PDB file of N, CA and C in Angstrom:
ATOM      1  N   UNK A  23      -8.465   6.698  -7.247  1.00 76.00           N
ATOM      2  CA  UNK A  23      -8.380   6.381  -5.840  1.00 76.00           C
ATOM      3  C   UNK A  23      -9.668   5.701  -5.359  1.00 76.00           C
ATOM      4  N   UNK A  24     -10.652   5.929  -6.166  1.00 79.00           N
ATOM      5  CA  UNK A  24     -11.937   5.024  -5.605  1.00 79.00           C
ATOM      6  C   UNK A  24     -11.768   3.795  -5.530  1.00 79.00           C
ATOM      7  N   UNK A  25     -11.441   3.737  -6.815  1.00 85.00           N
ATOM      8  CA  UNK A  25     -11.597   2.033  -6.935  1.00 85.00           C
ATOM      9  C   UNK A  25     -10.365   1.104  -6.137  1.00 85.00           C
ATOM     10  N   UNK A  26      -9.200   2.185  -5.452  1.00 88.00           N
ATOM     11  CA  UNK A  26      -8.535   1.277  -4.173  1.00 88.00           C
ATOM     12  C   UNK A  26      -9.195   1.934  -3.077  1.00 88.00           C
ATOM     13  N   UNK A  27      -9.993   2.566  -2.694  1.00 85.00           N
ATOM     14  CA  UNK A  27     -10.689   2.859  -1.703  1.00 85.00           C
ATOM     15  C   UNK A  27     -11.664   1.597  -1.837  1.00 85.00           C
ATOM     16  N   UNK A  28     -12.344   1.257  -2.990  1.00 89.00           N
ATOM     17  CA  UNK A  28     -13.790  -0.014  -2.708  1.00 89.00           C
ATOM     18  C   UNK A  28     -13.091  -1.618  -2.272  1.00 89.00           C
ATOM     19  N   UNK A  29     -11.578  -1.370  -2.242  1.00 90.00           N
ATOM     20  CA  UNK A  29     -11.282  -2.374  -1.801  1.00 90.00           C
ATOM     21  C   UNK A  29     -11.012  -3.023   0.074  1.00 90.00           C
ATOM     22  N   UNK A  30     -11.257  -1.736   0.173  1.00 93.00           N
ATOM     23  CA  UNK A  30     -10.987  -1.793   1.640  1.00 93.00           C
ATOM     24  C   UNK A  30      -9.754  -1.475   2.550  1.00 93.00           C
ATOM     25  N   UNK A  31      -8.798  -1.260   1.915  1.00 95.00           N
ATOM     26  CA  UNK A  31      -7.293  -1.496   2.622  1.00 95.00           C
ATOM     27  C   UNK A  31      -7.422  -1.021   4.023  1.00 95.00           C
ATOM     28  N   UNK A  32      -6.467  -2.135   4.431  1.00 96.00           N
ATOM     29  CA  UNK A  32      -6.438  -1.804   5.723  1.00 96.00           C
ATOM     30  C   UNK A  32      -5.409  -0.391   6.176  1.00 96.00           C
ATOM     31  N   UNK A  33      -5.930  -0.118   7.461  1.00 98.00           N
ATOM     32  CA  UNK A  33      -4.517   0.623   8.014  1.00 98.00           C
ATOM     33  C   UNK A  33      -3.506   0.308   8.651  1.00 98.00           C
ATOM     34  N   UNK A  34      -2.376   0.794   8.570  1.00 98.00           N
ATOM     35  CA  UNK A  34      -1.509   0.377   9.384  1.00 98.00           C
ATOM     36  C   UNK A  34      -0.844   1.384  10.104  1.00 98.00           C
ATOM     37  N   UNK A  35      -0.552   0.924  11.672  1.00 98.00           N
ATOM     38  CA  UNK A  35       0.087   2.034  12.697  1.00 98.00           C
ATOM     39  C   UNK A  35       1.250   2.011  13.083  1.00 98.00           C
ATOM     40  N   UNK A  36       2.011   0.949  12.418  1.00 95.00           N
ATOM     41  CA  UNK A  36       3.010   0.833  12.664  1.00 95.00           C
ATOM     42  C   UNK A  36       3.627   0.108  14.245  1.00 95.00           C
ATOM     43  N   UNK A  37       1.901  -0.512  14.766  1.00 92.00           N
ATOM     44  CA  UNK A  37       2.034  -1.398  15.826  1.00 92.00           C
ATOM     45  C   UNK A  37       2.331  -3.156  15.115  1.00 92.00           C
ATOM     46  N   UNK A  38       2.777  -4.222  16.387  1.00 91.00           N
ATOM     47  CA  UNK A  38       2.529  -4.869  16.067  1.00 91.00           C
ATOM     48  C   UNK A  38       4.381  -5.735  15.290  1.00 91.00           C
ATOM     49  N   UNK A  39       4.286  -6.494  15.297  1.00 95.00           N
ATOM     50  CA  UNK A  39       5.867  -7.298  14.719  1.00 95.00           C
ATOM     51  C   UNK A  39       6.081  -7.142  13.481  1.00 95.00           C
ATOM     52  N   UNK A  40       7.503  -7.331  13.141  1.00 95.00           N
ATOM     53  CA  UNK A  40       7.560  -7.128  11.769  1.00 95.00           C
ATOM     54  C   UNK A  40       6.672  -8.460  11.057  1.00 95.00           C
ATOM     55  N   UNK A  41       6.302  -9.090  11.116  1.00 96.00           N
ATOM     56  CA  UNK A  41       5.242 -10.066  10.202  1.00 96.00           C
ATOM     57  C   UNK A  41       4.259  -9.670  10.115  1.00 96.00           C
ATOM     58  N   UNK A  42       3.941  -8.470  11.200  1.00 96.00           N
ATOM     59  CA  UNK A  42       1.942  -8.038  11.013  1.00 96.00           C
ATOM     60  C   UNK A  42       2.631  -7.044   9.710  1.00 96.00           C
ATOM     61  N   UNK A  43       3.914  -6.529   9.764  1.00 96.00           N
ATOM     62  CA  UNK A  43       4.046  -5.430   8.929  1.00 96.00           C
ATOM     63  C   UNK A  43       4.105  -6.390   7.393  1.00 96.00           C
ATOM     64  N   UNK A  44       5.120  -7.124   7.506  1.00 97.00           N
ATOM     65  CA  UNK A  44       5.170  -7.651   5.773  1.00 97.00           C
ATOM     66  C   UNK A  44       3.675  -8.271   5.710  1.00 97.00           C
ATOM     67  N   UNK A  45       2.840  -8.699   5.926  1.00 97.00           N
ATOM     68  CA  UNK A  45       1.537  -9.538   5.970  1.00 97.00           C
ATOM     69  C   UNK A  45       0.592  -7.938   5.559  1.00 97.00           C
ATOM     70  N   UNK A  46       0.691  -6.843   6.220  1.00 98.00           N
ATOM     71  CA  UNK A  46      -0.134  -5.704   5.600  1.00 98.00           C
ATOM     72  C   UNK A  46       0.813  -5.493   4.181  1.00 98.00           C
ATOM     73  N   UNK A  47       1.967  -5.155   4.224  1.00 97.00           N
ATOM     74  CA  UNK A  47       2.334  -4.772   3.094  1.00 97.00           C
ATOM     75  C   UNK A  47       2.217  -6.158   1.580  1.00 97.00           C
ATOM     76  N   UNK A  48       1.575  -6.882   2.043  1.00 97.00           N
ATOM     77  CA  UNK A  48       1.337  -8.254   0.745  1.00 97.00           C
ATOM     78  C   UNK A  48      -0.148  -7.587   0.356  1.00 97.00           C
ATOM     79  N   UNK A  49      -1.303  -7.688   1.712  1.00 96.00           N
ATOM     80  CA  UNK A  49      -2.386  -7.173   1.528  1.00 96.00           C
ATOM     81  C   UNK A  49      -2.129  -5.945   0.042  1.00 96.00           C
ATOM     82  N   UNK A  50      -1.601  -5.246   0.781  1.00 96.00           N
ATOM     83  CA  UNK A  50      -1.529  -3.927  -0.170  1.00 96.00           C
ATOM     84  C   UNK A  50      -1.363  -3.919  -1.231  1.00 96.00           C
ATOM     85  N   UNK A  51      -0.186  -4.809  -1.455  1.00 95.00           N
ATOM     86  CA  UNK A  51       0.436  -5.194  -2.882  1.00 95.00           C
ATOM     87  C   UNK A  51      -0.699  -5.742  -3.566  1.00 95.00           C
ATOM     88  N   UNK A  52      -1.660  -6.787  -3.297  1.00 94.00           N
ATOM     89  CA  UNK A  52      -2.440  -7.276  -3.600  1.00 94.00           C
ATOM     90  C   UNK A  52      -3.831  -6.622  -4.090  1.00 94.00           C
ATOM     91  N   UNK A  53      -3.959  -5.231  -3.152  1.00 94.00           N
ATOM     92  CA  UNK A  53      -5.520  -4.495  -3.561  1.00 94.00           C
ATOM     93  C   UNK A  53      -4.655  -3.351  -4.817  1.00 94.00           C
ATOM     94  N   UNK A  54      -3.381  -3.151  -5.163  1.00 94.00           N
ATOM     95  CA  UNK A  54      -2.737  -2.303  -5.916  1.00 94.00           C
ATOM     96  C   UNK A  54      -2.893  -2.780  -7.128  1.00 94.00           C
ATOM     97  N   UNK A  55      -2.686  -4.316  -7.183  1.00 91.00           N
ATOM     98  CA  UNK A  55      -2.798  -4.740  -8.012  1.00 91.00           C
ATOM     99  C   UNK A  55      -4.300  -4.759  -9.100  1.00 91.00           C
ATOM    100  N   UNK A  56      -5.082  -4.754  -8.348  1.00 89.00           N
ATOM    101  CA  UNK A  56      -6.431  -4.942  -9.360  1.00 89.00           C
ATOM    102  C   UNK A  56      -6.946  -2.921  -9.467  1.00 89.00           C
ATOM    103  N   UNK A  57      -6.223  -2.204  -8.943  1.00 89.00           N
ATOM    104  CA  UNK A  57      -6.522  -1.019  -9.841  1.00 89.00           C
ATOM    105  C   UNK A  57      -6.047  -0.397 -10.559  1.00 89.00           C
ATOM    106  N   UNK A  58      -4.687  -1.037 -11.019  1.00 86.00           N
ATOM    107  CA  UNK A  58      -4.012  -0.582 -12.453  1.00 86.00           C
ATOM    108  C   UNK A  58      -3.287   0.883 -12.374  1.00 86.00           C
ATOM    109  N   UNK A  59      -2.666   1.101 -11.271  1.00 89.00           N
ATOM    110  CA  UNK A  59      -2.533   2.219 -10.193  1.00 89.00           C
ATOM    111  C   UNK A  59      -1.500   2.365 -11.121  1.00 89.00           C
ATOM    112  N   UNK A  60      -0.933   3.937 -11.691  1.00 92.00           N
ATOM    113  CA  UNK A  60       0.585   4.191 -11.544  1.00 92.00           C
ATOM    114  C   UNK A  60       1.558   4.358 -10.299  1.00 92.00           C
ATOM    115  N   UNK A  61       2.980   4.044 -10.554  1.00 92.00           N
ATOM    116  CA  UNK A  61       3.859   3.483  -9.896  1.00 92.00           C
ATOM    117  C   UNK A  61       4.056   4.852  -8.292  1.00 92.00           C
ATOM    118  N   UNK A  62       3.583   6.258  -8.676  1.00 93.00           N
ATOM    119  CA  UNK A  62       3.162   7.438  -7.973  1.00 93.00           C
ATOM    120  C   UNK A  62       2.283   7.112  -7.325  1.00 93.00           C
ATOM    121  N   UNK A  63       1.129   6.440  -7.711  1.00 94.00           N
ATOM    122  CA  UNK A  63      -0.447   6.302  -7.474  1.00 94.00           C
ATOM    123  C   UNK A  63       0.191   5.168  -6.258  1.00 94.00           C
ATOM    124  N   UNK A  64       0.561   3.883  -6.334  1.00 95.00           N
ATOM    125  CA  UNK A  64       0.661   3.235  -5.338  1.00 95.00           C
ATOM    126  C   UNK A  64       1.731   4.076  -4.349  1.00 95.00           C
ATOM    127  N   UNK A  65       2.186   4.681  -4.163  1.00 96.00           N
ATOM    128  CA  UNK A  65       2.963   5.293  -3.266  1.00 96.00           C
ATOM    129  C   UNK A  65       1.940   6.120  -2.159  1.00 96.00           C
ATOM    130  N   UNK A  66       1.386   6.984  -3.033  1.00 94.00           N
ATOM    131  CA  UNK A  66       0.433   7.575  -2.567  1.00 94.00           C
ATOM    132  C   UNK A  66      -0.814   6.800  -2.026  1.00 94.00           C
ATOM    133  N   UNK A  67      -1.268   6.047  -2.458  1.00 95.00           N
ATOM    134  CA  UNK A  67      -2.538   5.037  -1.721  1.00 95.00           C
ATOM    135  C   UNK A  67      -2.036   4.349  -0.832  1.00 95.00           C
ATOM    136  N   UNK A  68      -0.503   4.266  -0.545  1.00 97.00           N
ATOM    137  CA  UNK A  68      -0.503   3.006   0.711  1.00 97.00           C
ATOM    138  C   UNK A  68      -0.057   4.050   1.162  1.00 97.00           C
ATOM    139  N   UNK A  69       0.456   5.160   1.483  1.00 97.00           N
ATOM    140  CA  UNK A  69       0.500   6.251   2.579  1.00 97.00           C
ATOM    141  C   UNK A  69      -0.516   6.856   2.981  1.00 97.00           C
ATOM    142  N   UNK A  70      -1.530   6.937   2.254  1.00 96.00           N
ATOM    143  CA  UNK A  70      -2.743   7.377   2.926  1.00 96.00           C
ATOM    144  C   UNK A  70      -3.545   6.041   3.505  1.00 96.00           C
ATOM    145  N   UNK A  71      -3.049   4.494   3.883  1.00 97.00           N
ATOM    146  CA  UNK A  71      -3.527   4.325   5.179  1.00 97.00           C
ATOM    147  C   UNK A  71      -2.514   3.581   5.960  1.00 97.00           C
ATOM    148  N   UNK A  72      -1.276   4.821   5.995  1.00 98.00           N
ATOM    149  CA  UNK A  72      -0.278   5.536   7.336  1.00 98.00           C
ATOM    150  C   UNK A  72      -1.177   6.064   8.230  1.00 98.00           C
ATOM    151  N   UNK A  73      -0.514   5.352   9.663  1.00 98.00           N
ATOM    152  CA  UNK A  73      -1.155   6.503  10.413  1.00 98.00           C
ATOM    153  C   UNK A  73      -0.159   6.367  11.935  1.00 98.00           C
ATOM    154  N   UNK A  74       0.064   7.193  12.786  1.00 98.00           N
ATOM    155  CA  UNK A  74       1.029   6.791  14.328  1.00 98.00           C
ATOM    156  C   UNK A  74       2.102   6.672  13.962  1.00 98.00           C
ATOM    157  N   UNK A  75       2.726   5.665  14.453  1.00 97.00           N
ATOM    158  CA  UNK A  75       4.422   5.708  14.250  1.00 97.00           C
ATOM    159  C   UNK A  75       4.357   5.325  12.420  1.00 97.00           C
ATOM    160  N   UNK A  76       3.489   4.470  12.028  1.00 98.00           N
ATOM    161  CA  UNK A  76       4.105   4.267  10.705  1.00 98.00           C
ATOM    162  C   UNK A  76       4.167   5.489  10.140  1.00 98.00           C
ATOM    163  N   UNK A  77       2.965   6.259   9.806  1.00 98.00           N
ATOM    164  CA  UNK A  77       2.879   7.552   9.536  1.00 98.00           C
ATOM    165  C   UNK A  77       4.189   8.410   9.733  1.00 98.00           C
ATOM    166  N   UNK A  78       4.904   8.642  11.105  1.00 97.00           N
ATOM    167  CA  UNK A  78       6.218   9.499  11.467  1.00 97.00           C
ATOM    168  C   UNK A  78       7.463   8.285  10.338  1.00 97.00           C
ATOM    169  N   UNK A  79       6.857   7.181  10.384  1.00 97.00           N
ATOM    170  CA  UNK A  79       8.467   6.149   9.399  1.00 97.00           C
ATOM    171  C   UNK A  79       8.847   6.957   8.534  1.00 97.00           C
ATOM    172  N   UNK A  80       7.452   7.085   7.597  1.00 96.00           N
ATOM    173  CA  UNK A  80       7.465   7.498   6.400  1.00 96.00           C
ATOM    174  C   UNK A  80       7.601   9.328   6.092  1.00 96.00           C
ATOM    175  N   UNK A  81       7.227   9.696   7.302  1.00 96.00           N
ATOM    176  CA  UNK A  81       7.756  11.236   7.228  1.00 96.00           C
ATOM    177  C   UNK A  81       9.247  11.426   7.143  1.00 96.00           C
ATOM    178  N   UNK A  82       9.427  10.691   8.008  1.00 95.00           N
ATOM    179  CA  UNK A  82      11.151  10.249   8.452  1.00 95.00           C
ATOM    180  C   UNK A  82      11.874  10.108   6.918  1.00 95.00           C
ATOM    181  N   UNK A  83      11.670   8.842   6.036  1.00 95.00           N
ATOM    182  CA  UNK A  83      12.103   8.224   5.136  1.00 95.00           C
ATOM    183  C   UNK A  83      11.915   9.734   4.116  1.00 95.00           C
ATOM    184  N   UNK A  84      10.548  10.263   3.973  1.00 94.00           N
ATOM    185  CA  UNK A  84      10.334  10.968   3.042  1.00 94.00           C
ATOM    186  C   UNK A  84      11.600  12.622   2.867  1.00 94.00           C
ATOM    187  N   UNK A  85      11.419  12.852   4.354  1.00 93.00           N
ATOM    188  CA  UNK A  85      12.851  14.207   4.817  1.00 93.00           C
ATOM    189  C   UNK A  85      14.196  13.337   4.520  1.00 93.00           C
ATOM    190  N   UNK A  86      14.400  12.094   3.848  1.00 93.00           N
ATOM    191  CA  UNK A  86      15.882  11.741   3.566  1.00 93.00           C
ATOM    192  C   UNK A  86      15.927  11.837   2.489  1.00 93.00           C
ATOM    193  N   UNK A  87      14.942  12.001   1.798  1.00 89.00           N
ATOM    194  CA  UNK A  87      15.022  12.206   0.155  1.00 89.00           C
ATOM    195  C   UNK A  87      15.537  13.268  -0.645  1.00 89.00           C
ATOM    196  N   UNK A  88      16.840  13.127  -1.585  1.00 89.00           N
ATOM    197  CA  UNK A  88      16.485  14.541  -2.345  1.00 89.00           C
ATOM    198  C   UNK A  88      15.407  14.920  -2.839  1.00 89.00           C
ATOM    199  N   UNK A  89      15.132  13.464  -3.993  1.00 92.00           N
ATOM    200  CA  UNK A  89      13.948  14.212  -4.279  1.00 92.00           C
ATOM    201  C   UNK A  89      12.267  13.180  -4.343  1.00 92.00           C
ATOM    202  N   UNK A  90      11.606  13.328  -2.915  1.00 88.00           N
ATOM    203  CA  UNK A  90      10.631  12.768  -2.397  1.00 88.00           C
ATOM    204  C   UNK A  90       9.916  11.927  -3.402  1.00 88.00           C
ATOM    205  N   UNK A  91       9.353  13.197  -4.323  1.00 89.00           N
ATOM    206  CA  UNK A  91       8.059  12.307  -5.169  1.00 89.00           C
ATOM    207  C   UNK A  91       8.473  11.453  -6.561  1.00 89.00           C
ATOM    208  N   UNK A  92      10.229  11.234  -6.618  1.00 92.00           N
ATOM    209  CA  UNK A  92      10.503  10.121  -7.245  1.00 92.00           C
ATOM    210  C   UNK A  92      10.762   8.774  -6.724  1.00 92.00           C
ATOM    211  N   UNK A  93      10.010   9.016  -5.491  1.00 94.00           N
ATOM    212  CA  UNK A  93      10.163   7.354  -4.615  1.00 94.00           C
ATOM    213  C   UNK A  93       9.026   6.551  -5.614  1.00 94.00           C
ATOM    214  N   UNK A  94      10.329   5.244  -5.722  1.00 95.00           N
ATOM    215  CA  UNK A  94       8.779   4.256  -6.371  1.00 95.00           C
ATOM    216  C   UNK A  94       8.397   3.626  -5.554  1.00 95.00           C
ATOM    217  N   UNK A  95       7.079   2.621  -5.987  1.00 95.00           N
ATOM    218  CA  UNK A  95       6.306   1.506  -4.667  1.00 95.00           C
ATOM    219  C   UNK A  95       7.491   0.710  -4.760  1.00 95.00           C
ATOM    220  N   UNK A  96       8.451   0.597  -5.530  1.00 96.00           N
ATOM    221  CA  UNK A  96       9.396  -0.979  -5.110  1.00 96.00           C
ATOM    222  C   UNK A  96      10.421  -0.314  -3.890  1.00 96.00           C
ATOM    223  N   UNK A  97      10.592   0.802  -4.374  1.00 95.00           N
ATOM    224  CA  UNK A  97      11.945   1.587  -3.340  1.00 95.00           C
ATOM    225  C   UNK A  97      10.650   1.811  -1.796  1.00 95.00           C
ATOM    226  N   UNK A  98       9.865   1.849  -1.933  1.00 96.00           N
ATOM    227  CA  UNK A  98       9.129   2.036  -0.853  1.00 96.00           C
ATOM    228  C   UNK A  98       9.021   0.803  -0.086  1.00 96.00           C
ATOM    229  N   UNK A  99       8.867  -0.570  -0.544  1.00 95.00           N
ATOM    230  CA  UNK A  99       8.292  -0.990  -0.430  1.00 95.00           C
ATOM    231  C   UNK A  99      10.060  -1.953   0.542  1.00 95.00           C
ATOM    232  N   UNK A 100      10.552  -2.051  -0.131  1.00 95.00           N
ATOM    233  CA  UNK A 100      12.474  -2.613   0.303  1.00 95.00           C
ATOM    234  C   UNK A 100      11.961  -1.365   1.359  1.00 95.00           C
ATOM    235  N   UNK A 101      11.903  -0.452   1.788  1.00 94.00           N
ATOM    236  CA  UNK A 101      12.402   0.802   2.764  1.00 94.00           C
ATOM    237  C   UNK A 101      11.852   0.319   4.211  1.00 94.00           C
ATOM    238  N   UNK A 102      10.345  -0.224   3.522  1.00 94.00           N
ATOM    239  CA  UNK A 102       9.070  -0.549   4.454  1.00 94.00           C
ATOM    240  C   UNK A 102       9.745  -1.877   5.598  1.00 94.00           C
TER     241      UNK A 102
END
């Protein structure tokens, strides 16, 4: 997690149009990419910078799951 922490990612609040949203979620894709993250690992690093309504999306999305922690970043990412 450091080494996508030294990248900076931004947060997102879930303000803002859907283009600020796909334009953060490229960002993301993009800092995921240079830390060689497992497919868990990116799930988990772009939810921890959730925060406000995006934060409640993904609570939302996460209580529809049978079973939560087999969401991948691609199923996350189509959800997003």
């Amino acid at each position: 997690m450091f080494e996508f922490l030294r990248t900076k990612p931004p947060i997102f609040k879930g303000l803002g149009t859907p283009l600020d949203a796909e334009d953060w979620m490229h960002t993301m894709e993009r800092k995921l990419e240079i830390t060689q993250s497992t497919d868990g690992e990116k799930v988990r690093f772009t939810v921890q910078q959730l925060e406000g309504a995006a934060l409640d999306w993904y609570k939302n999305l996460r209580g529809g799951l049978d079973d939560p922690e087999a969401l991948t970043f691609e199923e996350f990412r189509i959800a997003f």
